[in-house]
Coordinates of C-alpha atoms and ligand atoms in Angstrom, one line a residue:
M155 CA 0.0 0.0 0.0
S156 CA 1.3 3.5 -0.8
L157 CA 0.2 6.4 1.3
H158 CA -0.8 9.5 -0.5
P159 CA -2.2 12.7 0.9
I160 CA -5.1 14.3 -1.0
A161 CA -4.4 15.8 -4.4
A162 CA -4.1 19.3 -3.1
F163 CA -0.7 18.3 -1.7
D164 CA 0.6 17.8 -5.3
R165 CA 0.1 21.6 -5.7
I166 CA 1.6 22.9 -2.4
G167 CA 5.0 24.5 -2.8
E168 CA 7.7 25.7 -0.4
E169 CA 10.4 28.3 0.2
N170 CA 13.6 27.6 -1.8
A171 CA 15.5 29.8 0.6
F172 CA 15.5 26.9 3.1
A173 CA 16.9 24.5 0.4
V174 CA 19.7 27.0 -0.3
L175 CA 20.4 27.3 3.4
A176 CA 20.6 23.5 3.7
R177 CA 23.0 23.3 0.7
A178 CA 25.1 26.2 2.1
T179 CA 25.3 24.5 5.5
E180 CA 26.3 21.2 3.8
L181 CA 29.1 22.9 1.8
A182 CA 30.3 24.7 5.0
A183 CA 30.3 21.3 6.8
Q184 CA 32.7 20.0 4.0
G185 CA 35.1 22.8 4.9
R186 CA 34.0 25.3 2.2
D187 CA 34.0 29.0 3.2
I188 CA 30.4 30.1 2.4
I189 CA 29.0 33.6 2.7
N190 CA 25.3 33.3 3.2
L191 CA 23.4 36.2 1.5
G192 CA 20.4 33.8 0.9
I193 CA 18.7 33.8 4.2
G194 CA 15.9 36.3 5.2
Q195 CA 16.6 36.8 8.8
P196 CA 18.4 39.4 10.8
D197 CA 21.9 38.3 11.9
F198 CA 21.3 40.1 15.3
S199 CA 20.5 38.4 18.6
T200 CA 17.1 39.0 20.2
P201 CA 17.6 41.9 22.6
D202 CA 18.6 40.8 26.1
H203 CA 15.6 42.3 27.9
V204 CA 13.3 40.2 25.7
V205 CA 15.2 37.0 26.4
E206 CA 15.1 37.8 30.1
A207 CA 11.3 38.3 30.0
A208 CA 10.9 34.8 28.5
I209 CA 13.1 33.3 31.2
K210 CA 11.2 35.2 33.9
A211 CA 7.9 34.0 32.5
L212 CA 9.1 30.4 32.8
R213 CA 10.3 31.0 36.3
D214 CA 7.0 32.7 37.2
G215 CA 5.2 29.5 36.2
H216 CA 3.7 30.5 32.8
H217 CA 3.7 26.9 31.6
G218 CA 0.2 26.2 30.6
Y219 CA -2.2 27.0 27.7
T220 CA -3.1 30.6 27.2
P221 CA -6.4 31.8 25.5
A222 CA -6.2 30.8 21.8
P223 CA -6.1 34.5 20.6
G224 CA -3.2 35.3 23.0
I225 CA -2.8 36.6 26.5
A226 CA -4.7 39.8 27.2
P227 CA -1.7 42.0 28.0
L228 CA -0.1 41.2 24.7
R229 CA -3.2 41.8 22.7
E230 CA -3.5 45.2 24.5
G231 CA 0.2 45.8 23.9
V232 CA -0.2 45.2 20.2
A233 CA -3.2 47.5 20.0
A234 CA -1.2 50.2 21.7
D235 CA 1.9 49.6 19.6
V236 CA -0.1 49.7 16.3
H237 CA -1.7 53.0 17.5
R238 CA 1.7 54.5 18.3
R239 CA 3.1 53.6 14.9
T240 CA 0.1 54.2 12.6
G241 CA -2.3 56.3 14.5
A242 CA -5.1 53.7 13.9
S243 CA -7.4 52.8 16.8
I244 CA -7.5 49.1 17.2
S245 CA -9.6 47.1 19.7
P246 CA -7.5 44.3 21.4
D247 CA -10.4 42.1 20.5
Q248 CA -9.3 42.3 16.9
V249 CA -5.8 41.0 17.6
L250 CA -4.8 37.4 17.2
I251 CA -1.4 36.3 18.4
V252 CA 0.0 33.6 16.1
P253 CA 3.1 31.4 15.9
G254 CA 4.9 33.5 13.2
G255 CA 3.8 36.0 10.5
K256 CA 3.3 33.1 8.1
V257 CA 0.4 31.7 9.9
T258 CA -1.7 34.8 9.1
M259 CA -1.3 34.3 5.4
Y260 CA -2.0 30.6 5.8
M261 CA -5.3 31.4 7.6
A262 CA -6.4 34.3 5.3
I263 CA -5.8 32.2 2.1
L264 CA -7.6 29.2 3.6
M265 CA -10.5 31.5 4.4
F266 CA -10.9 32.8 0.9
G267 CA -9.4 30.2 -1.4
E268 CA -11.5 27.6 -3.3
P269 CA -11.9 26.5 -6.9
G270 CA -13.4 29.1 -9.1
V271 CA -12.1 32.2 -7.3
D272 CA -9.1 34.5 -8.0
I273 CA -6.6 35.6 -5.5
L274 CA -4.2 38.4 -6.5
Y275 CA -0.7 38.3 -5.1
P276 CA 2.6 40.1 -5.8
D277 CA 5.1 38.5 -8.2
P278 CA 8.0 38.5 -7.4
G279 CA 6.8 37.9 -3.9
F280 CA 7.0 35.8 -0.8
P281 CA 6.6 32.2 -2.3
I282 CA 4.1 31.0 0.3
Y283 CA 1.4 33.3 -1.1
R284 CA 1.2 31.4 -4.4
S285 CA 1.8 28.0 -2.8
M286 CA -1.1 28.3 -0.4
I287 CA -3.4 29.8 -3.1
E288 CA -2.7 26.8 -5.3
F289 CA -3.2 24.4 -2.3
T290 CA -6.8 25.7 -1.9
G291 CA -7.6 25.3 -5.6
A292 CA -8.1 29.0 -6.1
N293 CA -6.7 30.6 -9.2
P294 CA -3.4 32.5 -8.5
V295 CA -3.3 35.8 -10.3
P296 CA 0.2 37.4 -10.2
I297 CA 0.4 41.2 -9.7
P298 CA 3.7 42.1 -11.6
I299 CA 6.1 44.0 -9.4
R300 CA 8.3 45.9 -11.9
E301 CA 11.8 47.3 -11.6
E302 CA 10.8 50.3 -13.8
N303 CA 8.2 51.1 -11.1
G304 CA 10.9 51.0 -8.3
F305 CA 9.5 47.6 -7.3
A306 CA 6.4 49.3 -6.0
F307 CA 2.8 48.2 -6.6
S308 CA 1.2 49.8 -9.6
A309 CA -2.3 50.8 -8.4
D310 CA -3.6 50.9 -12.0
E311 CA -2.1 47.5 -12.9
T312 CA -3.3 45.9 -9.7
L313 CA -6.9 47.2 -10.1
S314 CA -6.9 46.1 -13.7
L315 CA -6.5 42.5 -12.7
I316 CA -9.7 42.4 -10.6
T317 CA -12.5 40.3 -11.9
P318 CA -15.9 39.3 -10.6
R319 CA -14.2 36.2 -9.3
T320 CA -11.6 38.1 -7.2
R321 CA -12.0 37.3 -3.4
L322 CA -8.7 38.4 -1.9
I323 CA -5.8 40.7 -2.8
I324 CA -2.4 40.4 -1.1
I325 CA -0.3 43.5 -0.7
N326 CA 3.3 43.5 0.7
S327 CA 5.2 46.7 1.3
P328 CA 8.1 47.0 2.3
A329 CA 8.5 43.9 0.1
N330 CA 10.4 40.6 0.1
P331 CA 12.3 39.9 -2.2
T332 CA 12.7 43.3 -3.8
G333 CA 13.0 45.7 -0.9
G334 CA 10.5 47.9 -2.7
V335 CA 8.4 50.3 -0.7
S336 CA 5.2 51.5 -2.4
P337 CA 5.0 55.3 -2.1
K338 CA 2.0 57.0 -0.5
A339 CA 0.6 58.4 -3.7
E340 CA 0.4 54.9 -5.2
I341 CA -1.1 53.4 -2.0
D342 CA -3.6 56.3 -1.9
K343 CA -4.6 55.5 -5.5
L344 CA -4.9 51.7 -4.8
A345 CA -6.9 52.3 -1.6
A346 CA -9.3 54.6 -3.5
G347 CA -9.7 52.1 -6.3
L348 CA -10.3 49.2 -3.8
E349 CA -13.2 51.2 -2.3
R350 CA -15.1 50.3 -5.5
Y351 CA -14.9 46.6 -4.6
P352 CA -16.3 46.3 -1.0
D353 CA -16.6 42.5 -1.3
I354 CA -12.9 41.8 -1.8
A355 CA -10.8 41.1 1.3
I356 CA -7.3 42.6 1.6
L357 CA -4.3 41.0 3.2
S358 CA -1.6 43.5 3.9
D359 CA 1.7 41.9 4.8
E360 CA 3.5 44.7 6.7
I361 CA 6.1 42.5 8.5
Y362 CA 8.9 44.8 7.3
G363 CA 7.0 48.0 8.2
Q364 CA 9.6 49.3 10.6
M365 CA 12.5 48.7 8.2
T366 CA 12.7 51.6 5.7
Y367 CA 15.6 53.8 4.7
D368 CA 16.5 57.3 3.4
G369 CA 13.4 58.8 5.1
R370 CA 11.1 56.7 3.0
E371 CA 7.8 56.3 4.8
H372 CA 5.9 53.1 5.3
V373 CA 2.2 53.6 4.7
S374 CA 0.1 51.1 6.5
L375 CA -3.2 50.1 4.9
L376 CA -4.7 50.7 8.4
S377 CA -4.5 54.4 7.5
Y378 CA -7.5 54.0 5.2
P379 CA -10.7 53.8 7.3
A380 CA -12.8 52.8 4.2
L381 CA -10.8 49.5 3.9
R382 CA -10.8 48.6 7.6
E383 CA -13.9 46.3 7.5
R384 CA -12.2 43.9 5.2
L385 CA -8.5 44.4 6.0
I386 CA -6.4 41.7 7.5
L387 CA -3.1 43.0 8.7
L388 CA 0.0 40.6 9.0
D389 CA 2.8 41.7 11.2
G390 CA 5.0 40.2 13.9
W391 CA 8.2 40.2 15.8
S392 CA 10.5 38.0 13.6
K393 CA 12.2 40.8 11.7
T394 CA 11.7 43.9 13.9
Y395 CA 13.1 42.3 17.0
A396 CA 15.3 39.6 15.5
M397 CA 13.0 36.9 16.7
T398 CA 12.6 34.5 13.7
G399 CA 13.2 31.4 15.8
W400 CA 10.7 32.3 18.5
R401 CA 7.7 31.9 16.1
L402 CA 5.7 34.9 17.1
G403 CA 3.5 37.1 15.0
F404 CA 0.2 39.0 15.2
S405 CA -2.7 39.8 13.0
L406 CA -5.5 42.2 13.0
W407 CA -8.8 40.9 11.7
P408 CA -12.2 42.3 11.0
K409 CA -14.6 41.0 13.6
P410 CA -16.4 38.2 11.6
L411 CA -13.1 36.9 10.4
L412 CA -11.4 36.9 13.8
E413 CA -13.8 34.2 14.9
A414 CA -12.9 32.0 12.0
A415 CA -9.2 32.6 12.6
R416 CA -9.6 31.8 16.3
K417 CA -11.2 28.5 15.4
L418 CA -8.4 27.6 13.0
A419 CA -6.0 28.3 16.0
V420 CA -8.1 26.0 18.3
N421 CA -8.1 23.3 15.6
S422 CA -4.3 23.4 15.1
Y423 CA -1.8 25.0 17.5
S424 CA -4.2 26.0 20.4
C425 CA -2.1 29.0 21.4
V426 CA 1.4 30.4 21.0
N427 CA 3.7 29.1 23.8
A428 CA 3.3 31.3 26.9
P429 CA 6.9 32.5 27.6
T430 CA 7.2 33.6 24.0
Q431 CA 4.1 35.8 24.4
W432 CA 5.6 37.4 27.5
A433 CA 8.8 38.0 25.6
G434 CA 6.8 39.7 22.8
L435 CA 5.2 42.0 25.3
A436 CA 8.6 43.0 26.7
A437 CA 9.7 43.7 23.1
L438 CA 6.8 46.1 22.5
T439 CA 6.8 47.9 25.9
G440 CA 10.6 48.0 26.4
P441 CA 13.2 50.4 24.9
Q442 CA 12.9 50.6 21.1
A443 CA 16.5 51.7 20.5
C444 CA 17.3 48.0 19.6
V445 CA 15.1 48.5 16.5
S446 CA 16.5 51.8 15.4
E447 CA 20.1 50.6 15.9
M448 CA 19.5 47.5 13.8
V449 CA 17.9 49.5 11.1
A450 CA 20.8 52.0 11.1
E451 CA 23.3 49.1 10.7
F452 CA 21.2 47.7 7.8
A453 CA 21.2 51.1 6.2
K454 CA 25.1 51.1 6.1
R455 CA 25.1 47.6 4.6
R456 CA 22.5 48.6 2.1
R457 CA 24.7 51.4 0.8
L458 CA 27.7 49.0 0.7
I459 CA 25.9 46.3 -1.2
I460 CA 24.0 48.5 -3.7
D461 CA 27.2 50.5 -4.6
G462 CA 29.1 47.2 -4.9
L463 CA 26.6 45.5 -7.0
N464 CA 26.5 48.4 -9.5
K465 CA 30.2 47.9 -10.1
L466 CA 29.9 44.2 -11.1
P467 CA 30.0 43.4 -14.8
G468 CA 26.5 43.1 -16.2
V469 CA 24.8 43.9 -12.9
S470 CA 22.6 46.9 -12.0
A471 CA 20.7 47.4 -8.7
I472 CA 18.1 50.1 -8.0
E473 CA 17.8 51.5 -4.4
P474 CA 15.6 49.3 -2.2
Y475 CA 13.9 51.5 0.3
G476 CA 12.9 48.8 2.8
A477 CA 13.4 45.3 4.3
F478 CA 17.0 44.0 4.0
Y479 CA 17.2 42.7 0.5
A480 CA 18.8 43.9 -2.8
F481 CA 17.2 42.6 -6.0
P482 CA 19.8 43.3 -8.7
N483 CA 19.1 42.9 -12.4
I484 CA 21.6 40.4 -13.8
K485 CA 20.2 40.2 -17.4
A486 CA 23.3 41.8 -18.9
T487 CA 25.5 39.1 -17.5
G488 CA 23.9 36.6 -20.0
W489 CA 23.1 34.2 -17.1
Q490 CA 19.7 32.9 -16.2
A491 CA 19.0 33.7 -12.6
K492 CA 18.8 30.2 -11.1
P493 CA 21.9 28.7 -12.8
L494 CA 23.8 31.9 -11.7
A495 CA 22.6 31.5 -8.1
R496 CA 23.7 27.8 -8.2
A497 CA 27.1 28.6 -9.7
L498 CA 27.7 31.4 -7.3
L499 CA 27.1 29.0 -4.4
E500 CA 29.0 26.0 -5.7
E501 CA 31.9 27.8 -7.3
A502 CA 32.2 31.2 -5.6
G503 CA 30.9 30.3 -2.1
V504 CA 28.2 33.0 -2.1
A505 CA 24.6 31.9 -1.3
T506 CA 21.9 34.0 -3.0
I507 CA 18.4 33.2 -4.3
G508 CA 17.4 33.2 -7.9
G509 CA 14.6 35.6 -8.7
P510 CA 12.3 32.9 -10.2
D511 CA 12.0 31.3 -6.7
F512 CA 9.8 34.3 -6.0
G513 CA 7.7 34.0 -9.2
I514 CA 7.9 34.2 -13.0
H515 CA 8.5 38.0 -12.9
G516 CA 11.7 37.3 -10.9
E517 CA 13.6 36.0 -13.9
G518 CA 16.7 38.1 -14.6
Y519 CA 17.2 39.0 -10.9
L520 CA 18.9 37.6 -7.8
R521 CA 17.9 38.2 -4.2
L522 CA 20.7 39.1 -1.9
S523 CA 20.0 39.5 1.8
Y524 CA 22.2 42.0 3.5
A525 CA 21.6 40.6 6.9
N526 CA 25.3 39.8 7.1
S527 CA 28.4 41.7 8.3
Q528 CA 29.9 44.5 6.2
D529 CA 33.1 42.4 6.0
N530 CA 31.2 39.4 4.6
I531 CA 29.2 41.6 2.2
T532 CA 32.5 43.1 0.9
Q533 CA 34.0 39.7 0.5
A534 CA 30.9 38.3 -1.2
L535 CA 31.0 41.2 -3.7
T536 CA 34.7 40.6 -4.5
R537 CA 33.9 36.9 -5.1
M538 CA 31.0 37.7 -7.3
G539 CA 33.0 40.2 -9.3
E540 CA 35.8 37.6 -9.9
F541 CA 33.3 35.0 -10.8
L542 CA 31.4 37.1 -13.3
S543 CA 34.6 38.4 -14.9
A544 CA 35.9 34.8 -15.3
R545 CA 32.7 33.1 -16.4
K546 CA 31.3 35.5 -19.0
V547 CA 28.4 34.0 -21.0
A548 CA 28.8 34.7 -24.7
Ligands
PLP713 N1 5.9 37.9 5.1 C1 7.1 38.2 4.4 C2 7.0 39.1 3.3 C3 8.3 37.6 4.8 O1 9.4 37.8 4.1 C4 8.3 36.6 5.8 C5 9.5 35.9 6.2 O2 10.5 35.9 5.6 C6 7.1 36.4 6.5 C7 5.9 37.0 6.1 C8 7.0 35.3 7.6 O3 7.5 35.7 8.8 P1 7.6 34.7 10.0 O4 9.0 34.2 10.1 O5 7.2 35.6 11.2 O6 6.6 33.6 9.8

């Protein structure tokens, strides 16, 4: 007998970044010197006061289940933090504490995806959007994210893709993998256009919302009251407080959807582990200098990597105004993106991700995470330069 999950599992995808990480680790274990610009997580430690809060919670006996939506002080803390950052008034009742930002997209796509409906998502974009849309049987409709548009959403193009079958639109700014930040004027236009479609739900993935550079402002979709009744906001602690391994995120839901999300929590993970929730509260209510210091360091690395990439043969990189990714155009090297990423890892010892791992519109680009030291970034750029000079494609 051969065991087989239902057919939907033939359509589920994954994140190639984890496969690249595994290969990079394998090569390093063989003694190779690998610089990892593939992985999308801060290379900082979680701030001490946050770690201490988790230890204290364990010592204080927070060992049991918590309410499925999260402990009350944390839900209140999230509402206060969102108000501080965006000015939007949120009821703690709308907040769901989840084990990582990813869980919010999982829930939202499960809620709206089924055969016969369209779900719009950014391409290139976080690969799990498309994977989960396909899993549900819904039709994935890519919203092209274009270099000539500064890797911002085009309001006109996004709105032009809406059909009577559209149920959910996924927006992500600041964006993975491009670092693009959609400017206020474009988001204003998009929000105004979406007012014409009151039955379409919106998932706004703002997990990089506190990571912008050169004074570029992050505009939260929470700033548009007309969208609030159908807006699902995805955010969390992974990037802002260097907490990827803790698995902690939060989402804001319109009231009727929160009940559905809470039931999904009860039917799967029950609640986020208690000490992590207390750590999350310490992160929100404690000193915020850890965030600005990390962003200031990323800003220096961003300058280094963008200037360096633009000096490599056949490579050009526009300014990414958010997150911690560069998305250089490599078309003039003559290489296809995935073979180039593979060769850079195997031959030059630099891990990057090929743009097509983020969707069809990612061909011709590489994603480089600059969550690595300035020395390593400099060394990686040298290796890439040597490789590209030596391995010209006719
Ligand atoms: N959304 C985007 C755009 C991301 O890049 C990531 C992680 O890389 C996530 C969500 C998921 O974050 P988490 O690790 O909290 O699940």
